[in-house]
Short mmCIF file of C-alpha atoms in Angstrom, two decimals:
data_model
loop_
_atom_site.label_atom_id
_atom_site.label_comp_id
_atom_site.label_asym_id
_atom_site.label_seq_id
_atom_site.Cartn_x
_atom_site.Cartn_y
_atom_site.Cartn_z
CA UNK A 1 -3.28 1.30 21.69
CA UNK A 2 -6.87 0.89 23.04
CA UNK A 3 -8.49 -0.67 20.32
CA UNK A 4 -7.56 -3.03 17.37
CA UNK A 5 -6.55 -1.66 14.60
CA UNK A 6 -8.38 -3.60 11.74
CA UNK A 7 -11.41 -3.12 13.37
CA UNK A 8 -11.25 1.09 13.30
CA UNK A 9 -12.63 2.61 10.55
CA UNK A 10 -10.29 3.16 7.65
CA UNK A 11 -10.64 7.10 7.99
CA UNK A 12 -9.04 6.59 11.48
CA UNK A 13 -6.33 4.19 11.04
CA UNK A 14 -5.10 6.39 8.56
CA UNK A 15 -5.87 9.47 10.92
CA UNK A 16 -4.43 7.65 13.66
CA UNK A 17 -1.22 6.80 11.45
CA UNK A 18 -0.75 10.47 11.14
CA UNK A 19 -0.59 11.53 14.53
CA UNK A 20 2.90 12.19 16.62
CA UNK A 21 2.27 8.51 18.04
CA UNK A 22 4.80 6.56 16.54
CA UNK A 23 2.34 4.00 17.15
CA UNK A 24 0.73 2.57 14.74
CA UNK A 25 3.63 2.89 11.84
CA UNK A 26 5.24 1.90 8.76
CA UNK A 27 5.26 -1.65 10.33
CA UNK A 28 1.87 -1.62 10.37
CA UNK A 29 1.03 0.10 7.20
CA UNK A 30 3.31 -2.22 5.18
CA UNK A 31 1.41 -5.56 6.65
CA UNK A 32 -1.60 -3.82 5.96
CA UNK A 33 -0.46 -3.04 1.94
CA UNK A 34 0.48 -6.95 1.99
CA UNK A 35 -3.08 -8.18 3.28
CA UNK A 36 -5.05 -5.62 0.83
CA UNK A 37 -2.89 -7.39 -1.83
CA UNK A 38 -3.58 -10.98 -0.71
CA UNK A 39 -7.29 -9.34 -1.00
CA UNK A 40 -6.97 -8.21 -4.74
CA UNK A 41 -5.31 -11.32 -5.36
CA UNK A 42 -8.48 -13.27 -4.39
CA UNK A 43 -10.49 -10.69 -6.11
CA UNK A 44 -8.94 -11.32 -9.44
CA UNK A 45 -9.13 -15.41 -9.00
CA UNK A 46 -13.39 -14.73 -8.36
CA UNK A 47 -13.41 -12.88 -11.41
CA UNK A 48 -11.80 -15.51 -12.97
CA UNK A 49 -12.66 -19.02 -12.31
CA UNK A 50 -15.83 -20.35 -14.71
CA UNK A 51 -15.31 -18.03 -16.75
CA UNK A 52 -12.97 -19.03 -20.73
CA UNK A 53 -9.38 -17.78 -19.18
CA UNK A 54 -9.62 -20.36 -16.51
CA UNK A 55 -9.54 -23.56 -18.56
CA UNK A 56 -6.62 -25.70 -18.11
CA UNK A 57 -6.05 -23.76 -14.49
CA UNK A 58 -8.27 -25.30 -12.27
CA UNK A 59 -5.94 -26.56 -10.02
CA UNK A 60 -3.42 -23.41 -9.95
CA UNK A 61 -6.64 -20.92 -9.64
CA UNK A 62 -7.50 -23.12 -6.51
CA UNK A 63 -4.48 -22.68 -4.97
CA UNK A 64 -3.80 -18.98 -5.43
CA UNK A 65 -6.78 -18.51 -4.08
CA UNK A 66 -5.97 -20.73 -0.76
CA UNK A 67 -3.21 -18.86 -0.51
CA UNK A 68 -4.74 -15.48 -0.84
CA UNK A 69 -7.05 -16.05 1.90
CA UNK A 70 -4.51 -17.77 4.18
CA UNK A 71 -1.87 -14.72 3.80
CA UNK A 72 -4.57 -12.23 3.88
CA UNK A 73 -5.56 -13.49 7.62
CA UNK A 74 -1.90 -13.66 8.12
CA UNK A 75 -0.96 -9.91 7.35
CA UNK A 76 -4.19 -8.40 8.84
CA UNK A 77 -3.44 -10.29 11.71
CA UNK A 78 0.56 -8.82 11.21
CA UNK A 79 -1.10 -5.30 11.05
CA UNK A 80 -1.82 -5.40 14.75
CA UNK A 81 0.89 -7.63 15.96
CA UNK A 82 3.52 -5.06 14.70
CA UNK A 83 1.40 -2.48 16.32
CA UNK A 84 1.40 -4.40 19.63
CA UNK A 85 5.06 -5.12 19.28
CA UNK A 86 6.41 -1.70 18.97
CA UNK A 87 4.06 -0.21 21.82
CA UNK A 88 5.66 -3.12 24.14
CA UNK A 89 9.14 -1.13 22.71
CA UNK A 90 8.07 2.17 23.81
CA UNK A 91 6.52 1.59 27.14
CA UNK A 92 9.77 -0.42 28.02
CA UNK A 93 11.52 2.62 26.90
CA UNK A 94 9.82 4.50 29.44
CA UNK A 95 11.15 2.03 32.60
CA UNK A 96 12.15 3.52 35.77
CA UNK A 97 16.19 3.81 35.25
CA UNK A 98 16.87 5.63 38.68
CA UNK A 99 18.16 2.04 40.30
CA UNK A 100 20.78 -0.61 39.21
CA UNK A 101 17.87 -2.86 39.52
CA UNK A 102 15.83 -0.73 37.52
CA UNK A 103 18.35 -0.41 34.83
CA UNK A 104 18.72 -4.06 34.69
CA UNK A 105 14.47 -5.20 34.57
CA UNK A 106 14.25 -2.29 31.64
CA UNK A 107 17.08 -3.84 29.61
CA UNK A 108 15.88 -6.85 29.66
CA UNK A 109 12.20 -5.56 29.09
CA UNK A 110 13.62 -3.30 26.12
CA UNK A 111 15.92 -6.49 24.68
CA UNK A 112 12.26 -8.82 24.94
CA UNK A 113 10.35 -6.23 23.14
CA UNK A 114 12.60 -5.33 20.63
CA UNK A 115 13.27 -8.77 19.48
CA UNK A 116 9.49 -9.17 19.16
CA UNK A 117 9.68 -5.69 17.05
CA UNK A 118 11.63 -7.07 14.57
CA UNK A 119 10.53 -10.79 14.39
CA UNK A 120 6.66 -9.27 13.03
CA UNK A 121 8.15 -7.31 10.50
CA UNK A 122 10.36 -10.45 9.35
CA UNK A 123 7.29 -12.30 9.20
CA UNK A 124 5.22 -9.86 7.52
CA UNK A 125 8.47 -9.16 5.29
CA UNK A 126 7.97 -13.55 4.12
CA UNK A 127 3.88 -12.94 4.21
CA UNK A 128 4.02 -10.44 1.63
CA UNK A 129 6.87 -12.46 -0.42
CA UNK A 130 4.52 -15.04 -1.07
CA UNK A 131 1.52 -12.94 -2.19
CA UNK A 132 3.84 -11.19 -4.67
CA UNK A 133 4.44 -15.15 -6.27
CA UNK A 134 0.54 -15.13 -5.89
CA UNK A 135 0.10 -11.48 -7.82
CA UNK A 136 2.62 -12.85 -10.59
CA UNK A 137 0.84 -16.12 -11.06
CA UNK A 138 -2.16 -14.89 -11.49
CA UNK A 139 -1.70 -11.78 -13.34
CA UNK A 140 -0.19 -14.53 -15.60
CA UNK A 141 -3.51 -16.63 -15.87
CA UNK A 142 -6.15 -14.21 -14.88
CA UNK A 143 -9.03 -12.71 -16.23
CA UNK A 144 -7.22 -10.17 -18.70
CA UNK A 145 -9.87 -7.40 -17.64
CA UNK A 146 -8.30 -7.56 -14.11
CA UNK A 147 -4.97 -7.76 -14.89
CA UNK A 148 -4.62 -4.06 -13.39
CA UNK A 149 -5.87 -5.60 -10.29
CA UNK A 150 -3.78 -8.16 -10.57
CA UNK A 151 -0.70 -5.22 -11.05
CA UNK A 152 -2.00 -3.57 -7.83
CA UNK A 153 -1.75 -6.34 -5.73
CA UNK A 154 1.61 -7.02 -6.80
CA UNK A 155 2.81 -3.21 -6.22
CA UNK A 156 1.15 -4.39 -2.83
CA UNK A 157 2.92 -7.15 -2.11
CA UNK A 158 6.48 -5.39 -3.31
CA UNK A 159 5.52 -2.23 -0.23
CA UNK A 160 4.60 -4.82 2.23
CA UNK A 161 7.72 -6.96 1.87
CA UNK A 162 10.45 -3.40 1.27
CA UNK A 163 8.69 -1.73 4.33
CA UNK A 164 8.88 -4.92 6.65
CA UNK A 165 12.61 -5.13 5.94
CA UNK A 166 12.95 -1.51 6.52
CA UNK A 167 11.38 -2.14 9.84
CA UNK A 168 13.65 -5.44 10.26
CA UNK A 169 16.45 -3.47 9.47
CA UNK A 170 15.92 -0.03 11.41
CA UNK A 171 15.80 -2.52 14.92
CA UNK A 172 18.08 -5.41 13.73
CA UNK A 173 21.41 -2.78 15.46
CA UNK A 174 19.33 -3.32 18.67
CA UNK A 175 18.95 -6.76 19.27
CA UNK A 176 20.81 -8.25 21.60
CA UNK A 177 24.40 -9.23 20.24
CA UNK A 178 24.79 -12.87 20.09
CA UNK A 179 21.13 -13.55 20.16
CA UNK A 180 20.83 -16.34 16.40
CA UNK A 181 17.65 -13.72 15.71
CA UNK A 182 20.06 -11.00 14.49
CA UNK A 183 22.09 -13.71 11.81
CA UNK A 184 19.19 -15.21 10.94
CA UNK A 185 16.85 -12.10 10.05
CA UNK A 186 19.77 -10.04 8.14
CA UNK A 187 20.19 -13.46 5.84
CA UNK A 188 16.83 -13.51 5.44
CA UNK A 189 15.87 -10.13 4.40
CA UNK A 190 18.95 -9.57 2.11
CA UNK A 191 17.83 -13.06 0.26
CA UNK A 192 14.00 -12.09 0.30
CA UNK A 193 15.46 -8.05 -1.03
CA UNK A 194 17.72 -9.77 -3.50
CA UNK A 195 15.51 -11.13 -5.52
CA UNK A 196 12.43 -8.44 -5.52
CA UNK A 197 13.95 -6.24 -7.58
CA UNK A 198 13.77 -8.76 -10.95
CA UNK A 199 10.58 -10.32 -9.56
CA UNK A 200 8.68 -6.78 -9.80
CA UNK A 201 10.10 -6.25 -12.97
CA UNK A 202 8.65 -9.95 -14.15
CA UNK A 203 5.25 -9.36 -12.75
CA UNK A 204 5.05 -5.43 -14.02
CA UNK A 205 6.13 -6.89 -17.33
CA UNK A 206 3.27 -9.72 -17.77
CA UNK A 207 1.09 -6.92 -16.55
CA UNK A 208 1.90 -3.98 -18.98
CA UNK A 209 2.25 -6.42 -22.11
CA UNK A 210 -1.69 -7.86 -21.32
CA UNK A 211 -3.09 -4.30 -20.54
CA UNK A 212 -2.65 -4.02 -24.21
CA UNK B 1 -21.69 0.06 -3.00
CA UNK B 2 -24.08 0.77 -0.10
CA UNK B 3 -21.92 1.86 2.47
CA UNK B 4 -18.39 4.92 2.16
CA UNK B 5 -15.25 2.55 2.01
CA UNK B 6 -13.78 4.75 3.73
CA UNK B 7 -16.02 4.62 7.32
CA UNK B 8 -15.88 0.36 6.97
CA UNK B 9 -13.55 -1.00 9.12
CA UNK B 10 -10.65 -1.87 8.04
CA UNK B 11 -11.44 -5.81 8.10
CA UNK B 12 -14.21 -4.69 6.28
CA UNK B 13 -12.78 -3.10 3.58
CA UNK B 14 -10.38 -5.82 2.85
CA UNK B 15 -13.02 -8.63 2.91
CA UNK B 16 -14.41 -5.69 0.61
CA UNK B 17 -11.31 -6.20 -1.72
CA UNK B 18 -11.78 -9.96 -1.91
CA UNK B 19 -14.78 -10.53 -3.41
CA UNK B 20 -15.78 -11.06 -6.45
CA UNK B 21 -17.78 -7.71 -6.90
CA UNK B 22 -14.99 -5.61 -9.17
CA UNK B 23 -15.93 -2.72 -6.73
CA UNK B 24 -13.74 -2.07 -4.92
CA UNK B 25 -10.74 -2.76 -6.60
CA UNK B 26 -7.61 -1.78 -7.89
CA UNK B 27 -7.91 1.91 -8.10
CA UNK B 28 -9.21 2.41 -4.13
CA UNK B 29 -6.82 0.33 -2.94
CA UNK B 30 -3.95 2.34 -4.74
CA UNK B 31 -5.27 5.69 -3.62
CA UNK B 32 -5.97 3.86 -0.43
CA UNK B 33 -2.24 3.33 -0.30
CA UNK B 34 -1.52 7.12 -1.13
CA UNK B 35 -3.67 7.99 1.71
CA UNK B 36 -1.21 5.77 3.92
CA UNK B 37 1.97 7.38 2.33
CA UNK B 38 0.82 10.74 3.25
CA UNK B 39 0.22 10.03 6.88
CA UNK B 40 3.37 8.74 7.60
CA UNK B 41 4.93 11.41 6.29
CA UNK B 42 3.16 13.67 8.96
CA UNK B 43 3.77 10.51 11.64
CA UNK B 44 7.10 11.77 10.17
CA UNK B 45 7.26 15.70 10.63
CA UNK B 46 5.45 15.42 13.85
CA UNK B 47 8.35 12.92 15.21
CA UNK B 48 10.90 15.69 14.03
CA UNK B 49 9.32 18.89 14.73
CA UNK B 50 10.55 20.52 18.51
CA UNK B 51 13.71 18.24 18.41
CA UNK B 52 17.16 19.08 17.24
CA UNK B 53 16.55 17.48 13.99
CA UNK B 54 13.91 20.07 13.28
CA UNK B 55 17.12 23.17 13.39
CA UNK B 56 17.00 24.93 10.79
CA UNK B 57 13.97 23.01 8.87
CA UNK B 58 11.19 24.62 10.79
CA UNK B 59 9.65 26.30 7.30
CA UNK B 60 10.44 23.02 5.20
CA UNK B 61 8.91 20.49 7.69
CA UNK B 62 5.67 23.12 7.97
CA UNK B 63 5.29 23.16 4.20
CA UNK B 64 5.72 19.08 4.29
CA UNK B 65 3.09 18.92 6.84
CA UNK B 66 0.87 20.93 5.04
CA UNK B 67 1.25 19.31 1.87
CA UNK B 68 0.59 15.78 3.95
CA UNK B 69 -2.82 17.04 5.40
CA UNK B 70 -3.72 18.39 2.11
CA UNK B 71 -2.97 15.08 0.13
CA UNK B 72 -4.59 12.85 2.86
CA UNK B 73 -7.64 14.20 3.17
CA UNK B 74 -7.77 14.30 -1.08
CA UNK B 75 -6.39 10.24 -1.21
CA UNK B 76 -9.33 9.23 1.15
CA UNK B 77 -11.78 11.18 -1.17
CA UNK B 78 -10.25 9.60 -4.52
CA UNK B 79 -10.57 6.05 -2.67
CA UNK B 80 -14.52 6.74 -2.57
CA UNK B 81 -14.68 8.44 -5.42
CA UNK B 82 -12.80 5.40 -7.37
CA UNK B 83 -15.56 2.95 -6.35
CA UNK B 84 -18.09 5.07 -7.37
CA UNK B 85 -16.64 6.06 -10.83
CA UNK B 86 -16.08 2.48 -11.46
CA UNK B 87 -19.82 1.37 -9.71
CA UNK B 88 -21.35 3.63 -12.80
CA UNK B 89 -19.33 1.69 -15.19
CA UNK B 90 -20.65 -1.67 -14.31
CA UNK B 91 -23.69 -0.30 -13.90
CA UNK B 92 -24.10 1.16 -17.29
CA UNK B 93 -22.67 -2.24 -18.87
CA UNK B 94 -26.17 -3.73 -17.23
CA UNK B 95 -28.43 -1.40 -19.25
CA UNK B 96 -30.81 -2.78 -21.57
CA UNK B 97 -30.01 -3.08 -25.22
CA UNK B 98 -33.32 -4.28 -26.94
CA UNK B 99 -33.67 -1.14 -28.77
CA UNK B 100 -31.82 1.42 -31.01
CA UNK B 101 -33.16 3.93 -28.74
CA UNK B 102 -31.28 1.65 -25.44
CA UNK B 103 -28.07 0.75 -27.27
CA UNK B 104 -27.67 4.85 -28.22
CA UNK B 105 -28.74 5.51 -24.64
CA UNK B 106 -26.33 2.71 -22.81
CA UNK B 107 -23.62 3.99 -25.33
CA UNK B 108 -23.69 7.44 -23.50
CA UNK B 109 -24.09 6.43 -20.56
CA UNK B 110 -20.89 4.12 -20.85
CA UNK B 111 -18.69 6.44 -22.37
CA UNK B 112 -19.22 8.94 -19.52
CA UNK B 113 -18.92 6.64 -16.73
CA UNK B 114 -15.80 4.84 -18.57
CA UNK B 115 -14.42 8.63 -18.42
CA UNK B 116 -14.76 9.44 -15.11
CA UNK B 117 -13.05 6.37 -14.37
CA UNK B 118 -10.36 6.97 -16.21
CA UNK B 119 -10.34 10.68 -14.97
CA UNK B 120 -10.50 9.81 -11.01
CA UNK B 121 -7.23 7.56 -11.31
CA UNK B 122 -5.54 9.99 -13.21
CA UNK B 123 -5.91 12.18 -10.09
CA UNK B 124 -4.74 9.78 -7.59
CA UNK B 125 -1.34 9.19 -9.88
CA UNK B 126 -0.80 12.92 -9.69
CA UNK B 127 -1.83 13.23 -5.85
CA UNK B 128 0.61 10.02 -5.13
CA UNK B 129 3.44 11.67 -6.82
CA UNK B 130 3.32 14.75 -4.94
CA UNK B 131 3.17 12.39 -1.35
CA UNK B 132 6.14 10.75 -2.95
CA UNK B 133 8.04 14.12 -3.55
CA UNK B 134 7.10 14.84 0.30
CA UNK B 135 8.44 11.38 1.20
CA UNK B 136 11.39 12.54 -0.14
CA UNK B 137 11.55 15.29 2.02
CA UNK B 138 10.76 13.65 5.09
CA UNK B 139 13.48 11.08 4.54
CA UNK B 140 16.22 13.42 4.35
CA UNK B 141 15.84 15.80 6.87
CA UNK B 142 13.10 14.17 9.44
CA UNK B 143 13.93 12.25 13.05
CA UNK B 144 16.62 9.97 11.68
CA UNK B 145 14.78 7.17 14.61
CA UNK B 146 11.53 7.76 11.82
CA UNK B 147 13.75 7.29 8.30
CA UNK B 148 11.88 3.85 8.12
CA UNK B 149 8.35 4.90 8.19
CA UNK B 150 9.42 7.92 5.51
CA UNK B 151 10.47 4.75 3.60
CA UNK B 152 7.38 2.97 3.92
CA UNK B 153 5.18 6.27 2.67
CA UNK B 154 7.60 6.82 -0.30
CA UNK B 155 6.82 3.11 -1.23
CA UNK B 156 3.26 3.23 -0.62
CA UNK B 157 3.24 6.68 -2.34
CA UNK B 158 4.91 4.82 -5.20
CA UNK B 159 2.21 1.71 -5.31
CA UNK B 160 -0.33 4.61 -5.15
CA UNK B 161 1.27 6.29 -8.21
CA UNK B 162 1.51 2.98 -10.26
CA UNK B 163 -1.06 1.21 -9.14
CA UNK B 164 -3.55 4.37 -10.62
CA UNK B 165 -1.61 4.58 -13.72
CA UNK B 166 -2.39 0.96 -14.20
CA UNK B 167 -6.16 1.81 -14.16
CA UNK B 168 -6.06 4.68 -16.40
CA UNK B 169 -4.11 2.57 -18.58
CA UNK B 170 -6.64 -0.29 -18.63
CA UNK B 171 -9.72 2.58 -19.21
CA UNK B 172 -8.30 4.49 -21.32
CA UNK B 173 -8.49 2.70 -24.82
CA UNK B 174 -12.61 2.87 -24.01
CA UNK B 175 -12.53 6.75 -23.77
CA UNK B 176 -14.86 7.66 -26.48
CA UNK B 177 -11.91 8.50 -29.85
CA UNK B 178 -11.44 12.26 -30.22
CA UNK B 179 -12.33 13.08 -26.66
CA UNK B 180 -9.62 15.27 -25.19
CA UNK B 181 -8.76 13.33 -21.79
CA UNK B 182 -7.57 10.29 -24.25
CA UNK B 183 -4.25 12.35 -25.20
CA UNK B 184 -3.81 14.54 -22.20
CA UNK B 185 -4.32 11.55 -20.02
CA UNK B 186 -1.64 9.37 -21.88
CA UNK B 187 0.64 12.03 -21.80
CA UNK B 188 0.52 13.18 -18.27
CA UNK B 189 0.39 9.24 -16.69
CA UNK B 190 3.63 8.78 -19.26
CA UNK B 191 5.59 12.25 -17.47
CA UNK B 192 4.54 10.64 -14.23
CA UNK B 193 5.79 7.02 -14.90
CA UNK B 194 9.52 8.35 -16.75
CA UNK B 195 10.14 10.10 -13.82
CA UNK B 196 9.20 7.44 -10.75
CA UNK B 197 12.01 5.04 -11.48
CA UNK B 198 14.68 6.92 -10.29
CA UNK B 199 12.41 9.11 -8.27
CA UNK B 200 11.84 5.97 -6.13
CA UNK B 201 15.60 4.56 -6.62
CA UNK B 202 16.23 7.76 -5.16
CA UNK B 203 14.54 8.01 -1.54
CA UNK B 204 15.63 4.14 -1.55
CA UNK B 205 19.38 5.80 -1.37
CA UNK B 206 18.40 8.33 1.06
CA UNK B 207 16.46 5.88 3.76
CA UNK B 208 19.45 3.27 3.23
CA UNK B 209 21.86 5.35 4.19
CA UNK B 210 20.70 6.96 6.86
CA UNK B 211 19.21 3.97 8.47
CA UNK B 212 23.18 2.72 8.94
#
């Protein structure tokens, strides 16, 4: 990776996510779906606040949007961390393994980098979990004539946390056995997957029944 | 819109997102999404193509890859296109209405900008749903070391699909009564939304198994 990825052109991220490189990928992508979320999120609390639909919500409309510009930062900053993390996986891949000594510096190299590879994507999995409760609140209590924003942000958030845990998931065999990351990331993505399911159902719900 | 969403950077685009200008919203970011989906699909061939996975595929994974390229390049178009469409609908809102004469002339103006907005997400739901039947594909017989970035199109493909329907949902009751695109628009967004359930349920199966 010579260059950061939120500051290419959006033509040639997604060229560059098409190449043979498996750098950047889904990890990337998905953090990158969570942050335009946060985004949309924000966009649907501006088109909201002075306006009739925000009386009585001040205080929540202030918060969402806090949020929405904290996890925003978070996942764009997520969209080249995972980047960063997976390159570290592939060029210590591609160690010399002619030597004991060899073998040994590019296991440990490969075990470093690949718990790093799937600690971003359990972070970005948690980022996008909390702009989904964002997308839900305020497609709740938002201006009614954004509430398909409000829906996009959510399907958003949903991609961004399901692809992180597909990334957790795909490496999680990998990590080192008795390191606490392996416990302690499975728990957490099967508690953050358990409940998306009805959560996207709640928040597609509210949304279809005030696009009417 | 004074600058192509599409050649911001990606920063850009998302700070784009935020604000409280409704352009861009919803609809870009879905087909922004779709755009995503079908470039990890190729990420996807072109990890599986000239490997032992590839035996026996060789014609599939070519037709996958074209479809990918062809879908790309169209997502990143409807992502433009979407701002625009909706630009002219805010914009015609603004006309004057002093007169008989500006009310008659806003009126049309409205109604053809409201259709092309309607029209332009209708075509990013279909385009999505084909990078979601290619996602499918890709899952089952690409690099099985890849199976979680085919996840992560499928999903974005998904997001792309819904998230479009949502905005021809939300346009659609402002499509002038007795124009043709209100009925042929319902009807095709309602084949495309019975079907992505299990569509989606589906690929879920496929990358969960063979990410054990």
């Amino acid at each position: 990776m010579d260059e950061r990825l939120t500051e290419m052109t959006v033509r040639n991220l997604v060229e560059r996510l098409a190449t043979s490189d498996p750098v950047p990928g889904g990890g990337s992508a998905a953090a990158l779906a969570g942050a335009m979320g946060a985004a949309l999120v924000h966009m649907v609390v501006q088109l909201t606040v002075d306006r009739p639909a925000a009386e009585g919500h001040e205080d929540a409309l202030g918060e969402i949007r806090a949020g929405a510009v904290a996890w925003q930062s978070e996942l764009l900053s997520l969209t080249e961390l995972d980047a960063n993390a997976y390159q570290a996986v592939v060029s210590a891949r591609r160690l010399p393994r002619e030597s004991e000594h060899d073998r040994e510096t590019r296991d440990v190299q490969v075990a470093a980098a690949i718990r790093e590879a799937t600690r971003i994507p359990l972070a970005t999995a948690r980022a996008a979990s909390e702009v989904l409760d964002l997308a839900q609140r305020v497609a709740t209590i938002g201006n009614r004539n954004a509430v398909s924003d409000a829906g996009v942000a959510a399907l958003l958030a949903v991609t961004g946390l399901r692809g992180a845990a597909l990334n957790v998931q795909i490496n999680l065999p990998y990590v080192t056995a008795g390191d606490q990351l392996r416990n302690e990331a499975r728990a957490e993505i099967d508690r953050l997957l358990a409940s998306v399911d009805d959560r996207e159902r709640a928040v597609r719900a509210v949304v279809a029944e005030r696009l009417r």
